[in-house]
């Protein structure tokens, strides 16, 4: 298949797979709650605007720009674009980095056209997106996702990773592990905070008086923005915290808040400094760093399972810090956005602060973890070759052990050194030499006549 046709087909399918269910949900809500008499086209325009918002496109409203991205929907969009790039690469027979770039550009251009069309069709008198900006943003997102999928489809990503120096490969892998661990801790912390503040959550939800259909819509919004809350919780655990408005700050030591909008998820925002139990969770970045250090010091996946050199283990630990910082900083940037020009123009964590602080925390903890793990592995490897045996020369054992019979000696060695050492201590049966007589060939003594 020609590349333009494959790009248009896969990009269009990636857009429709996300946009059609959103339009269906919007129409269901419009049918159930059509009290204002608004036309059905407004529901479809709302779905198009939500689709653009999932790509990071900022919407213009009468109160200012709206740019808080629903990250759960963004993950679904990236997954579809990844599949679009993979299918385009397989359909066109891409086999090199040049082919991957061509697929990424073609899918990005086709998807940018759909983004511009969505911006034009989704514009209303109150909410609209600039078509040029929508095309650029959606095209860049599509190019990234499609390029990633194309590279993975033909195996270039793995080939590039194996071509990197060992210290860089170990550091990048450990940094990814640390970032995943910190984000997982943020998910758990956000879930725990919502569970603790469930009464406030229910109070805010009830104050909206949304009805059945409106309540379902608000719940869906809370689910779509749950990953955003998890990233904010991650920034809280890292240290810099996040903002919920201009002049506000929420971190473990300081909480400065202004009146918050009536949205249920915002009821979980801490209202005071961290308590003693909550302070224990602030060790999550350090634990993630220790885990990254263990990853850099693990043996190679070869038959000999050799341990890495010290410079590789410690160098990988130093690289893991910046890698983890960059990954979490990107997540923080994606979770940040304005809700108008007023007090809510600053929402979310600062990517720079979160990335720099986490890079330092992970790097220091990874150095400690790599040192401990590498030392423990070296000691275990040395001890495996120095097991105690009374038969070993220079072992410093008491003379009595050598005077024991074979059976008791094996028992003593098995108790002190393990079964493997006991097996080594037992001397193997000696094979008779050709010059030595055996039981069958040994000469029998001559008997006198009349004996026996």
Short mmCIF file of C-alpha atoms in Angstrom, two decimals:
data_model
loop_
_atom_site.label_atom_id
_atom_site.label_comp_id
_atom_site.label_asym_id
_atom_site.label_seq_id
_atom_site.Cartn_x
_atom_site.Cartn_y
_atom_site.Cartn_z
CA UNK A 1 0.00 0.00 0.00
CA UNK A 2 1.21 3.51 -0.78
CA UNK A 3 2.28 5.56 2.20
CA UNK A 4 -0.22 8.46 1.74
CA UNK A 5 -3.17 6.06 1.56
CA UNK A 6 -1.93 4.09 4.58
CA UNK A 7 -1.34 7.28 6.58
CA UNK A 8 -4.79 8.72 5.85
CA UNK A 9 -6.49 5.42 6.63
CA UNK A 10 -4.70 4.74 9.90
CA UNK A 11 -4.83 8.36 11.08
CA UNK A 12 -8.55 8.61 10.30
CA UNK A 13 -9.26 5.38 12.13
CA UNK A 14 -7.23 6.53 15.16
CA UNK A 15 -9.28 9.74 15.31
CA UNK A 16 -12.66 8.04 14.85
CA UNK A 17 -12.02 5.33 17.46
CA UNK A 18 -11.77 8.05 20.13
CA UNK A 19 -14.08 10.70 18.71
CA UNK A 20 -17.13 8.52 17.90
CA UNK A 21 -17.61 7.15 21.46
CA UNK A 22 -17.23 10.66 22.84
CA UNK A 23 -19.88 11.94 20.43
CA UNK A 24 -22.19 9.06 21.38
CA UNK A 25 -21.88 9.86 25.09
CA UNK A 26 -22.50 13.55 24.43
CA UNK A 27 -25.64 12.74 22.45
CA UNK A 28 -26.94 10.46 25.20
CA UNK A 29 -26.49 13.24 27.76
CA UNK A 30 -28.14 15.72 25.40
CA UNK A 31 -31.18 13.46 24.91
CA UNK A 32 -31.56 12.77 28.64
CA UNK A 33 -31.01 16.34 29.86
CA UNK A 34 -32.23 18.61 27.07
CA UNK A 35 -33.80 21.20 29.34
CA UNK A 36 -32.17 24.18 27.66
CA UNK A 37 -33.42 23.27 24.20
CA UNK A 38 -29.91 23.34 22.73
CA UNK A 39 -29.51 21.65 19.34
CA UNK A 40 -27.83 18.28 18.96
CA UNK A 41 -24.98 19.97 17.11
CA UNK A 42 -23.82 21.52 20.37
CA UNK A 43 -23.34 18.06 21.86
CA UNK A 44 -21.24 17.02 18.86
CA UNK A 45 -19.20 20.23 19.11
CA UNK A 46 -18.58 19.50 22.79
CA UNK A 47 -17.25 16.06 21.86
CA UNK A 48 -14.92 17.59 19.25
CA UNK A 49 -13.64 20.13 21.76
CA UNK A 50 -13.00 17.38 24.31
CA UNK A 51 -11.12 15.38 21.69
CA UNK A 52 -8.90 18.37 20.95
CA UNK A 53 -8.37 18.98 24.66
CA UNK A 54 -7.07 15.41 25.04
CA UNK A 55 -4.25 16.31 22.62
CA UNK A 56 -3.24 19.38 24.63
CA UNK A 57 -5.01 21.95 22.46
CA UNK A 58 -6.09 24.98 24.48
CA UNK A 59 -9.68 26.09 24.13
CA UNK A 60 -10.66 29.76 24.19
CA UNK A 61 -13.63 30.61 26.42
CA UNK A 62 -15.19 33.91 27.52
CA UNK A 63 -13.30 33.65 30.84
CA UNK A 64 -9.97 32.86 29.21
CA UNK A 65 -8.04 29.81 27.95
CA UNK A 66 -8.97 26.33 29.14
CA UNK A 67 -6.05 23.90 28.94
CA UNK A 68 -6.29 21.30 31.70
CA UNK A 69 -5.80 18.01 29.84
CA UNK A 70 -7.74 14.84 30.76
CA UNK A 71 -4.74 12.53 30.86
CA UNK A 72 -6.71 9.29 30.78
CA UNK A 73 -8.17 10.27 27.42
CA UNK A 74 -4.70 11.35 26.29
CA UNK A 75 -3.38 7.86 27.02
CA UNK A 76 -6.13 6.37 24.83
CA UNK A 77 -5.25 8.82 22.03
CA UNK A 78 -1.54 7.92 22.19
CA UNK A 79 -2.35 4.23 22.10
CA UNK A 80 -4.38 4.65 18.91
CA UNK A 81 -1.65 6.74 17.30
CA UNK A 82 0.92 4.12 18.26
CA UNK A 83 -1.16 1.50 16.48
CA UNK A 84 -1.58 3.81 13.49
CA UNK A 85 2.19 4.15 13.11
CA UNK A 86 2.75 0.43 13.54
CA UNK A 87 0.12 -0.51 10.95
CA UNK A 88 1.40 2.08 8.49
CA UNK A 89 4.97 0.79 8.83
CA UNK A 90 3.89 -2.79 8.28
CA UNK A 91 1.66 -1.88 5.32
CA UNK A 92 4.36 0.13 3.55
CA UNK A 93 7.29 -2.15 4.36
CA UNK A 94 9.34 0.41 6.27
CA UNK A 95 12.68 -1.11 7.28
CA UNK A 96 14.96 1.78 8.30
CA UNK A 97 14.97 4.98 10.30
CA UNK A 98 14.22 6.90 7.12
CA UNK A 99 11.10 4.79 6.67
CA UNK A 100 10.09 5.47 10.28
CA UNK A 101 10.49 9.22 9.78
CA UNK A 102 8.43 9.09 6.59
CA UNK A 103 5.65 7.21 8.41
CA UNK A 104 5.70 9.67 11.33
CA UNK A 105 5.52 12.69 9.00
CA UNK A 106 2.77 11.21 6.83
CA UNK A 107 0.57 10.18 9.75
CA UNK A 108 1.24 13.50 11.49
CA UNK A 109 0.17 15.52 8.46
CA UNK A 110 -2.99 13.48 7.92
CA UNK A 111 -3.89 13.69 11.60
CA UNK A 112 -3.20 17.44 11.66
CA UNK A 113 -5.78 17.86 8.89
CA UNK A 114 -8.35 16.04 11.04
CA UNK A 115 -7.41 18.25 13.99
CA UNK A 116 -8.03 21.41 11.96
CA UNK A 117 -11.38 20.07 10.78
CA UNK A 118 -12.37 19.26 14.36
CA UNK A 119 -11.43 22.78 15.45
CA UNK A 120 -13.54 24.34 12.68
CA UNK A 121 -16.57 22.11 13.29
CA UNK A 122 -16.33 22.33 17.08
CA UNK A 123 -16.23 26.13 17.29
CA UNK A 124 -19.14 27.84 19.03
CA UNK A 125 -19.78 31.38 20.15
CA UNK A 126 -18.47 30.50 23.63
CA UNK A 127 -15.80 27.83 23.12
CA UNK A 128 -13.44 27.51 20.20
CA UNK A 129 -9.91 26.46 19.30
CA UNK A 130 -7.61 28.15 16.84
CA UNK A 131 -7.52 25.84 13.76
CA UNK A 132 -3.84 26.48 13.02
CA UNK A 133 -2.82 25.81 16.61
CA UNK A 134 -5.01 22.69 16.69
CA UNK A 135 -3.39 21.38 13.52
CA UNK A 136 0.13 21.92 14.81
CA UNK A 137 -0.49 20.35 18.22
CA UNK A 138 -2.41 17.34 16.96
CA UNK A 139 0.14 16.80 14.18
CA UNK A 140 3.06 16.81 16.62
CA UNK A 141 1.30 14.40 18.97
CA UNK A 142 0.44 12.12 16.07
CA UNK A 143 3.98 12.23 14.71
CA UNK A 144 5.41 11.22 18.06
CA UNK A 145 2.96 8.37 18.61
CA UNK A 146 3.20 7.08 15.03
CA UNK A 147 6.98 7.25 15.00
CA UNK A 148 7.15 5.30 18.24
CA UNK A 149 4.83 2.63 16.88
CA UNK A 150 6.69 2.36 13.57
CA UNK A 151 10.07 2.01 15.26
CA UNK A 152 8.77 -0.70 17.57
CA UNK A 153 7.06 -2.54 14.72
CA UNK A 154 10.26 -3.09 12.76
CA UNK A 155 12.50 -3.59 15.81
CA UNK A 156 14.61 -0.45 15.46
CA UNK A 157 13.93 0.68 19.00
CA UNK A 158 15.41 -2.48 20.51
CA UNK A 159 18.33 -2.40 18.07
CA UNK A 160 19.15 1.18 19.07
CA UNK A 161 18.93 0.30 22.76
CA UNK A 162 21.33 -2.63 22.36
CA UNK A 163 23.72 -0.38 20.46
CA UNK A 164 24.09 2.02 23.38
CA UNK A 165 26.97 1.68 25.85
CA UNK A 166 26.23 -0.58 28.77
CA UNK A 167 26.35 2.25 31.30
CA UNK A 168 23.83 4.33 29.31
CA UNK A 169 21.52 1.36 28.76
CA UNK A 170 21.57 0.46 32.44
CA UNK A 171 21.01 4.07 33.49
CA UNK A 172 18.10 4.58 31.10
CA UNK A 173 16.45 1.34 32.22
CA UNK A 174 16.93 2.19 35.89
CA UNK A 175 15.59 5.71 35.34
CA UNK A 176 12.47 4.32 33.72
CA UNK A 177 11.98 1.96 36.65
CA UNK A 178 12.39 4.82 39.13
CA UNK A 179 9.93 7.05 37.25
CA UNK A 180 7.37 4.24 37.10
CA UNK A 181 7.81 3.58 40.81
CA UNK A 182 7.33 7.24 41.74
CA UNK A 183 4.25 7.61 39.53
CA UNK A 184 2.82 4.41 41.01
CA UNK A 185 3.35 5.86 44.47
CA UNK A 186 1.49 8.97 43.31
CA UNK A 187 -1.44 6.86 42.11
CA UNK A 188 -1.62 5.11 45.49
CA UNK A 189 -1.31 8.38 47.38
CA UNK A 190 -4.09 10.02 45.34
CA UNK A 191 -6.37 7.03 45.84
CA UNK A 192 -5.69 6.98 49.57
CA UNK A 193 -6.37 10.72 49.86
CA UNK A 194 -9.68 10.38 48.01
CA UNK A 195 -10.66 7.53 50.32
CA UNK A 196 -9.77 9.58 53.41
CA UNK A 197 -11.72 12.63 52.19
CA UNK A 198 -14.72 10.73 50.85
CA UNK A 199 -17.10 12.74 53.03
CA UNK A 200 -15.92 16.01 51.49
CA UNK A 201 -16.09 14.35 48.07
CA UNK A 202 -19.73 13.41 48.61
CA UNK A 203 -20.57 16.86 49.96
CA UNK A 204 -19.18 18.63 46.88
CA UNK A 205 -20.86 16.10 44.59
CA UNK A 206 -24.23 16.62 46.30
CA UNK A 207 -23.95 20.40 46.18
CA UNK A 208 -23.94 20.31 42.38
CA UNK A 209 -27.52 18.92 42.19
CA UNK A 210 -26.68 17.40 38.82
CA UNK A 211 -29.34 14.70 38.71
CA UNK A 212 -28.79 11.17 37.46
CA UNK A 213 -27.44 11.92 34.00
CA UNK A 214 -25.46 14.91 35.17
CA UNK A 215 -24.03 12.85 38.01
CA UNK A 216 -22.87 10.22 35.55
CA UNK A 217 -21.23 12.93 33.44
CA UNK A 218 -19.44 14.41 36.47
CA UNK A 219 -18.27 10.95 37.51
CA UNK A 220 -16.92 10.38 34.01
CA UNK A 221 -15.02 13.67 34.22
CA UNK A 222 -13.54 12.63 37.57
CA UNK A 223 -12.36 9.35 36.02
CA UNK A 224 -10.84 11.13 33.01
CA UNK A 225 -8.95 13.53 35.30
CA UNK A 226 -7.89 10.88 37.84
CA UNK A 227 -4.41 10.44 36.24
CA UNK A 228 -4.00 14.22 36.43
CA UNK A 229 -4.66 14.05 40.16
CA UNK A 230 -2.16 11.18 40.42
CA UNK A 231 0.58 13.30 38.81
CA UNK A 232 -0.21 16.13 41.23
CA UNK A 233 0.13 13.67 44.10
CA UNK A 234 3.46 12.55 42.66
CA UNK A 235 4.68 16.16 42.71
CA UNK A 236 3.55 16.34 46.34
CA UNK A 237 5.61 13.24 47.22
CA UNK A 238 8.66 14.52 45.34
CA UNK A 239 8.63 17.78 47.30
CA UNK A 240 7.76 20.85 45.17
CA UNK A 241 4.01 20.15 45.32
CA UNK A 242 1.49 21.86 43.06
CA UNK A 243 -0.66 24.95 42.70
CA UNK A 244 -4.44 25.22 42.53
CA UNK A 245 -4.58 28.86 41.57
CA UNK A 246 -2.44 31.96 41.38
CA UNK A 247 -0.61 32.59 44.65
CA UNK A 248 -1.36 29.15 46.07
CA UNK A 249 0.97 26.29 47.02
CA UNK A 250 0.34 22.78 48.28
CA UNK A 251 3.31 20.77 49.54
CA UNK A 252 4.17 18.67 52.56
CA UNK A 253 5.22 21.62 54.73
CA UNK A 254 3.10 24.52 53.46
CA UNK A 255 -0.49 24.77 52.28
CA UNK A 256 -1.78 28.10 50.96
CA UNK A 257 -5.21 27.78 49.42
CA UNK A 258 -7.90 30.02 47.98
CA UNK A 259 -11.55 29.08 47.43
CA UNK A 260 -11.64 26.12 45.06
CA UNK A 261 -14.17 25.38 42.30
CA UNK A 262 -16.96 22.93 43.09
CA UNK A 263 -15.40 19.89 41.47
CA UNK A 264 -15.36 16.62 43.46
CA UNK A 265 -11.70 15.76 42.81
CA UNK A 266 -10.57 19.08 44.26
CA UNK A 267 -12.10 18.07 47.58
CA UNK A 268 -9.10 15.74 48.05
CA UNK A 269 -6.60 18.65 48.05
CA UNK A 270 -4.78 18.70 51.44
CA UNK A 271 -5.79 21.56 53.70
CA UNK A 272 -2.80 21.42 56.05
CA UNK A 273 0.79 20.21 56.38
CA UNK A 274 1.50 16.50 56.17
CA UNK A 275 0.92 14.47 59.31
CA UNK A 276 3.34 11.92 60.72
CA UNK A 277 1.90 8.99 58.80
CA UNK A 278 1.69 10.95 55.56
CA UNK A 279 5.31 12.07 55.98
CA UNK A 280 6.40 8.46 55.66
CA UNK A 281 5.13 8.41 52.07
CA UNK A 282 7.55 11.20 51.21
CA UNK A 283 10.28 8.55 51.16
CA UNK A 284 8.82 7.13 47.92
CA UNK A 285 11.35 8.93 45.64
CA UNK A 286 14.24 7.63 47.75
CA UNK A 287 12.87 4.09 47.64
CA UNK A 288 12.52 4.43 43.88
CA UNK A 289 16.14 5.56 43.72
CA UNK A 290 17.31 2.56 45.74
CA UNK A 291 15.41 0.31 43.36
CA UNK A 292 17.10 2.03 40.40
CA UNK A 293 20.48 1.39 42.00
CA UNK A 294 19.70 -2.30 42.33
CA UNK A 295 18.78 -2.38 38.63
CA UNK A 296 22.11 -0.84 37.59
CA UNK A 297 24.07 -3.39 39.69
CA UNK A 298 22.26 -6.51 38.54
CA UNK A 299 24.25 -9.20 36.69
CA UNK A 300 24.23 -9.34 32.92
CA UNK A 301 21.68 -11.56 31.21
CA UNK A 302 24.24 -13.89 29.75
CA UNK A 303 25.28 -17.45 30.46
CA UNK A 304 28.09 -16.40 32.79
CA UNK A 305 25.83 -13.80 34.57
CA UNK A 306 28.84 -11.55 35.16
CA UNK A 307 28.54 -8.60 37.53
CA UNK A 308 28.95 -5.12 36.00
CA UNK A 309 32.08 -3.15 36.71
CA UNK A 310 31.89 -0.60 39.49
CA UNK A 311 32.15 2.32 37.09
CA UNK A 312 29.23 0.96 35.06
CA UNK A 313 27.03 0.35 38.11
CA UNK A 314 27.73 3.76 39.68
CA UNK A 315 27.67 5.57 36.32
CA UNK A 316 24.30 4.02 35.53
CA UNK A 317 23.02 5.17 38.93
CA UNK A 318 24.05 8.75 38.13
CA UNK A 319 22.31 8.58 34.74
CA UNK A 320 19.14 7.13 36.27
CA UNK A 321 18.46 10.36 38.19
CA UNK A 322 18.17 12.71 35.19
CA UNK A 323 16.24 10.11 33.19
CA UNK A 324 13.65 9.74 35.95
CA UNK A 325 13.51 13.50 36.39
CA UNK A 326 12.84 14.12 32.69
CA UNK A 327 10.11 11.47 32.48
CA UNK A 328 8.22 12.72 35.54
CA UNK A 329 8.73 16.35 34.45
CA UNK A 330 7.01 15.52 31.14
CA UNK A 331 4.10 14.01 33.07
CA UNK A 332 3.94 17.14 35.24
CA UNK A 333 3.91 19.37 32.17
CA UNK A 334 1.07 17.34 30.66
CA UNK A 335 -0.98 17.66 33.87
CA UNK A 336 -0.60 21.43 34.04
CA UNK A 337 -2.99 23.93 32.47
CA UNK A 338 -5.13 27.03 33.04
CA UNK A 339 -8.84 27.41 33.74
CA UNK A 340 -9.33 30.95 32.52
CA UNK A 341 -7.39 34.19 32.96
CA UNK A 342 -8.27 34.80 36.58
CA UNK A 343 -7.34 33.11 39.82
CA UNK A 344 -7.28 29.64 38.26
CA UNK A 345 -4.78 30.52 35.56
CA UNK A 346 -2.12 28.40 37.33
CA UNK A 347 -3.04 24.79 38.01
CA UNK A 348 -0.70 21.87 38.55
CA UNK A 349 2.97 21.33 39.41
CA UNK A 350 6.01 23.07 38.01
CA UNK A 351 7.76 20.66 35.62
CA UNK A 352 11.18 22.24 36.20
CA UNK A 353 11.02 22.04 39.97
CA UNK A 354 9.66 18.49 39.99
CA UNK A 355 12.20 17.24 37.44
CA UNK A 356 15.27 18.78 39.10
CA UNK A 357 14.37 17.72 42.64
CA UNK A 358 13.50 14.17 41.59
CA UNK A 359 16.70 13.85 39.55
CA UNK A 360 18.80 14.71 42.60
CA UNK A 361 16.82 12.43 44.93
CA UNK A 362 16.93 9.44 42.60
CA UNK A 363 20.63 9.91 41.73
CA UNK A 364 21.73 10.04 45.37
CA UNK A 365 19.57 7.10 46.42
CA UNK A 366 20.59 5.12 43.33
CA UNK A 367 24.27 5.56 44.20
CA UNK A 368 23.59 4.10 47.64
CA UNK A 369 21.49 1.27 46.22
CA UNK A 370 24.04 0.41 43.54
CA UNK A 371 26.88 0.40 46.07
CA UNK A 372 25.03 -1.88 48.48
CA UNK A 373 23.73 -4.22 45.75
CA UNK A 374 27.10 -4.46 43.99
CA UNK A 375 28.93 -5.10 47.27
CA UNK A 376 26.42 -7.77 48.34
CA UNK A 377 26.66 -9.48 44.96
CA UNK A 378 30.46 -9.44 45.07
CA UNK A 379 30.47 -10.88 48.59
CA UNK A 380 28.03 -13.62 47.60
CA UNK A 381 30.13 -14.53 44.56
CA UNK A 382 33.32 -14.61 46.67
CA UNK A 383 31.69 -16.65 49.42
CA UNK A 384 30.46 -19.22 46.91
CA UNK A 385 34.06 -20.03 46.03
CA UNK A 386 35.32 -20.01 49.64
CA UNK A 387 33.00 -22.45 51.36
CA UNK A 388 34.47 -24.15 54.46
CA UNK A 389 35.68 -27.69 54.05
CA UNK A 390 37.91 -29.66 56.45
CA UNK A 391 39.62 -31.27 53.50
CA UNK A 392 40.52 -27.95 51.86
CA UNK A 393 44.19 -27.06 52.24
CA UNK A 394 44.84 -24.02 54.39
CA UNK A 395 41.27 -23.93 55.65
CA UNK A 396 42.42 -23.58 59.24
CA UNK A 397 40.19 -26.37 60.50
CA UNK A 398 40.94 -28.49 63.53
CA UNK A 399 42.99 -31.67 63.04
CA UNK A 400 40.17 -33.79 64.49
CA UNK A 401 38.01 -33.31 61.39
CA UNK A 402 40.58 -35.03 59.19
CA UNK A 403 40.76 -38.01 61.54
CA UNK A 404 37.01 -38.69 61.36
CA UNK A 405 35.76 -41.58 59.26
CA UNK A 406 34.31 -40.80 55.86
CA UNK A 407 30.65 -40.87 56.96
CA UNK A 408 30.95 -38.57 60.02
CA UNK A 409 33.27 -36.24 58.07
CA UNK A 410 30.61 -35.82 55.35
CA UNK A 411 28.00 -35.10 58.01
CA UNK A 412 30.13 -32.39 59.63
CA UNK A 413 30.87 -30.76 56.29
CA UNK A 414 27.18 -30.89 55.32
CA UNK A 415 26.16 -29.15 58.56
CA UNK A 416 28.72 -26.36 58.28
CA UNK A 417 29.06 -25.84 54.53
CA UNK A 418 25.91 -27.20 52.86
CA UNK A 419 25.18 -30.23 50.79
CA UNK A 420 27.28 -29.03 47.85
CA UNK A 421 30.36 -28.78 50.02
CA UNK A 422 29.61 -32.19 51.49
CA UNK A 423 29.51 -33.67 48.05
CA UNK A 424 32.83 -32.05 47.26
CA UNK A 425 34.33 -33.29 50.53
CA UNK A 426 33.51 -36.91 49.75
CA UNK A 427 36.47 -38.31 47.82
CA UNK A 428 35.46 -39.89 44.52
CA UNK A 429 35.93 -43.64 44.18
CA UNK A 430 39.42 -44.45 42.89
CA UNK A 431 39.53 -46.26 39.62
CA UNK A 432 41.98 -49.20 39.67
CA UNK A 433 44.96 -48.90 37.40
CA UNK A 434 45.68 -51.53 34.80
CA UNK A 435 48.67 -52.78 36.78
CA UNK A 436 46.60 -53.28 39.93
CA UNK A 437 44.80 -56.59 40.35
CA UNK A 438 41.04 -56.51 40.86
CA UNK A 439 38.87 -58.88 42.86
CA UNK A 440 38.27 -60.99 39.78
CA UNK A 441 41.85 -61.10 38.55
CA UNK A 442 43.70 -61.27 41.88
CA UNK A 443 45.72 -64.54 42.26
CA UNK A 444 44.17 -67.03 44.67
CA UNK A 445 46.40 -68.68 47.33
CA UNK A 446 47.47 -72.27 46.55
CA UNK A 447 45.78 -74.88 48.62
CA UNK A 448 47.50 -78.01 49.80
CA UNK A 449 46.13 -81.35 48.88
CA UNK A 450 43.68 -82.46 51.45
CA UNK A 451 42.78 -78.93 52.80
CA UNK A 452 39.15 -77.85 52.92
#
